[in-house]
Tab-separated table of C-alpha atoms in Angstrom:
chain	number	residue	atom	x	y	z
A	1085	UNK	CA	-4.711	-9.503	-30.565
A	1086	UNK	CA	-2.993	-11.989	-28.101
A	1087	UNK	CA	-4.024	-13.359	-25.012
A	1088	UNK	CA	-2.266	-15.075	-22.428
A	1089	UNK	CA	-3.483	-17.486	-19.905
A	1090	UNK	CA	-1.411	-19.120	-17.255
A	1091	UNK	CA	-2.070	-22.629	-15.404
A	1092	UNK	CA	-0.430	-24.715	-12.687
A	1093	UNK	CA	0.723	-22.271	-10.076
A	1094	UNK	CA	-0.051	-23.782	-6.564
A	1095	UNK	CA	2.112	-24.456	-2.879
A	1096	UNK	CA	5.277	-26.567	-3.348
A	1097	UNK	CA	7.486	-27.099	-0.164
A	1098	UNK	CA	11.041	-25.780	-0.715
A	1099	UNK	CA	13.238	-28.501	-3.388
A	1100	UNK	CA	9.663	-29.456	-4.987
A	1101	UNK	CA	9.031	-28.794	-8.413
A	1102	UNK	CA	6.147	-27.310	-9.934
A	1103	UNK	CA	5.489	-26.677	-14.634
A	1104	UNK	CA	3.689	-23.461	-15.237
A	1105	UNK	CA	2.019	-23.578	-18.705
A	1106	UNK	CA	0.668	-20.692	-20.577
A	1107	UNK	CA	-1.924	-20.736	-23.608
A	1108	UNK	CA	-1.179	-18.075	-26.331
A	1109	UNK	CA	-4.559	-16.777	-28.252
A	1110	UNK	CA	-3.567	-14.952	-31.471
A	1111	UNK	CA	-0.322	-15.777	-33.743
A	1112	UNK	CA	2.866	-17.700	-31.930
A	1113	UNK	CA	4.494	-16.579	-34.198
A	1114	UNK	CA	5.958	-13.743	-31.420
A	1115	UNK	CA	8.966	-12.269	-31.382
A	1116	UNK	CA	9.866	-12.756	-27.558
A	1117	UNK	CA	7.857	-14.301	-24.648
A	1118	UNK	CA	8.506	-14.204	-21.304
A	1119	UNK	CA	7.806	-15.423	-17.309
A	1120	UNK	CA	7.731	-12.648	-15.353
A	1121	UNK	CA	7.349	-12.481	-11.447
A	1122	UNK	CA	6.247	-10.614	-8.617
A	1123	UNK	CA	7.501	-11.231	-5.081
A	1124	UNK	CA	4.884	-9.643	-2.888
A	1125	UNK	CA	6.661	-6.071	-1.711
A	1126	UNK	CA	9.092	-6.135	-4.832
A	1127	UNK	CA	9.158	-4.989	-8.298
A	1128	UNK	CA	8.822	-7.554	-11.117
A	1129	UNK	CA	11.554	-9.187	-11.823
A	1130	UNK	CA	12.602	-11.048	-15.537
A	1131	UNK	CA	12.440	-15.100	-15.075
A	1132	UNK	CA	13.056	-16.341	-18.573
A	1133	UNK	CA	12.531	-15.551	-21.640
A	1134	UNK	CA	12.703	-17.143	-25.547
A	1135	UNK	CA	12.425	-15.798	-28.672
A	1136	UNK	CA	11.412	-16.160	-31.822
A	1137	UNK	CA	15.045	-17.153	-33.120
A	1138	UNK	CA	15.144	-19.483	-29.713
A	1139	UNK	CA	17.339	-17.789	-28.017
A	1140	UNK	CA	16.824	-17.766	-23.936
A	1141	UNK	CA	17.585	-15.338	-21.274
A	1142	UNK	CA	17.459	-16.573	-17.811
A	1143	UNK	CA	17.433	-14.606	-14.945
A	1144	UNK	CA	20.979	-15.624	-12.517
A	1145	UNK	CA	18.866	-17.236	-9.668
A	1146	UNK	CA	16.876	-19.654	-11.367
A	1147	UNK	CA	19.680	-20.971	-13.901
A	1148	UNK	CA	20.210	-24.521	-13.707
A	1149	UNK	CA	16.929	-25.003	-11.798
A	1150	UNK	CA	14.317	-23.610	-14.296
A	1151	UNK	CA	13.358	-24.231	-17.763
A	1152	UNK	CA	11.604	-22.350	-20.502
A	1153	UNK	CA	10.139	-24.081	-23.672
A	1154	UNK	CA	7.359	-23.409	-26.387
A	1155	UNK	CA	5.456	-25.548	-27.700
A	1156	UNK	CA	4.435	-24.115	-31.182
A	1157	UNK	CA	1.656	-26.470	-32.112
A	1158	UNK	CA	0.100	-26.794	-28.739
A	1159	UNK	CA	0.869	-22.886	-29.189
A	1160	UNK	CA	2.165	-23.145	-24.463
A	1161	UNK	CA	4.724	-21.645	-23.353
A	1162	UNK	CA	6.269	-23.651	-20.101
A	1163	UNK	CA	8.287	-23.199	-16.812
A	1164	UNK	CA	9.915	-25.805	-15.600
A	1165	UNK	CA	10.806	-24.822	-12.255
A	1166	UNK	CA	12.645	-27.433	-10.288
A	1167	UNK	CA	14.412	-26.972	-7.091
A	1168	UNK	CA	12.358	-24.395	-6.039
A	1169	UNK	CA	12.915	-22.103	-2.732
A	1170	UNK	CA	11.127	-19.864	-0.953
A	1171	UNK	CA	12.430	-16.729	-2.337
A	1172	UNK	CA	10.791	-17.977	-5.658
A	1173	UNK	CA	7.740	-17.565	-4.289
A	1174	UNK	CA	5.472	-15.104	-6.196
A	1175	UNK	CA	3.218	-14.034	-9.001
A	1176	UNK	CA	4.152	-15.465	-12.164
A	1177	UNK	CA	3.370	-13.745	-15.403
A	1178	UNK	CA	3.269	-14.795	-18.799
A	1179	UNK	CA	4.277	-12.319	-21.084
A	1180	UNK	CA	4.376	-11.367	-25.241
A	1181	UNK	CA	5.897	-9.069	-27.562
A	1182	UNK	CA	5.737	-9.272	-30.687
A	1183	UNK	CA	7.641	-6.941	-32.076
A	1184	UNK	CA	10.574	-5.715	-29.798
A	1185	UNK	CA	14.330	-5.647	-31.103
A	1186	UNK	CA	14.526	-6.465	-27.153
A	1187	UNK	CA	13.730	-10.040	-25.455
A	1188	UNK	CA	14.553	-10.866	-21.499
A	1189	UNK	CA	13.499	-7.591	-19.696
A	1190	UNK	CA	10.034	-6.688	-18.357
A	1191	UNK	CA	8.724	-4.307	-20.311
A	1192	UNK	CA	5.436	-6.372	-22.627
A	1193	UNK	CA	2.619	-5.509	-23.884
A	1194	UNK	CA	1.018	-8.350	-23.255
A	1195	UNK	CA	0.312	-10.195	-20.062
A	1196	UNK	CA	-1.232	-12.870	-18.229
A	1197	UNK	CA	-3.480	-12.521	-15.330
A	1198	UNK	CA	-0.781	-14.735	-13.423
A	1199	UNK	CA	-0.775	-17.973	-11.601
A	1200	UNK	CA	0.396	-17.729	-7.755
A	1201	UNK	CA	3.303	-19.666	-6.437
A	1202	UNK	CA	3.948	-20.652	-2.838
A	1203	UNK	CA	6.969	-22.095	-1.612
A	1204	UNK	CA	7.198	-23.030	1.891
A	1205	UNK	CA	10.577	-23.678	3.859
């Protein structure tokens, strides 16, 4: 069984920065996890993701201005988001799978209950 649990959402004016951590219960040993967001009105949308090879996906409007990493003995996965604008504002998810041939979409089993993010202009 895994369990997610995201930290260190909050309101950031726009160009701030702001690290989202998330705590992974169960083995990290996980074939792909993922940030996942949720601008209010929209679908979710694929942030970043790594995998178990460490291999990362980012989504086009956040390269060069986020950053995923896992740390496997703290067993957190982290967002880096610098730079940030309003139209990042959202839900952010943390997300597992552990066994998909698949890593970068947003299709997981597992998820977060999120961690709100505010970015004012």
């Amino acid at each position: 069984q895994i369990q997610l649990a995201e930290s260190g959402g909050g309101s950031v004016q726009a160009g701030g920065s702001l690290r989202l951590s998330c705590e992974v219960s169960g083995p990290i040993n996980i074939y792909c996890l993922g940030w996942v967001r949720q601008a209010p009105g929209k679908e979710r949308e694929a942030v970043a993701s790594i995998d178990s090879r460490g291999s990362i996906n980012y989504a086009d409007s956040v390269k060069d201005r986020f950053t995923i990493s896992l740390d496997n003995a703290k067993k957190t996965l982290y967002l880096q988001m610098n730079t940030l604008r309003s139209d990042d504002t959202g839900v952010y998810y943390c997300a597992a799978d552990p066994h998909s041939n698949f890593c970068g979409g947003t299709i997981y089993p597992y998820w977060g209950q999120g961690t709100q993010v505010l970015v004012s202009s």
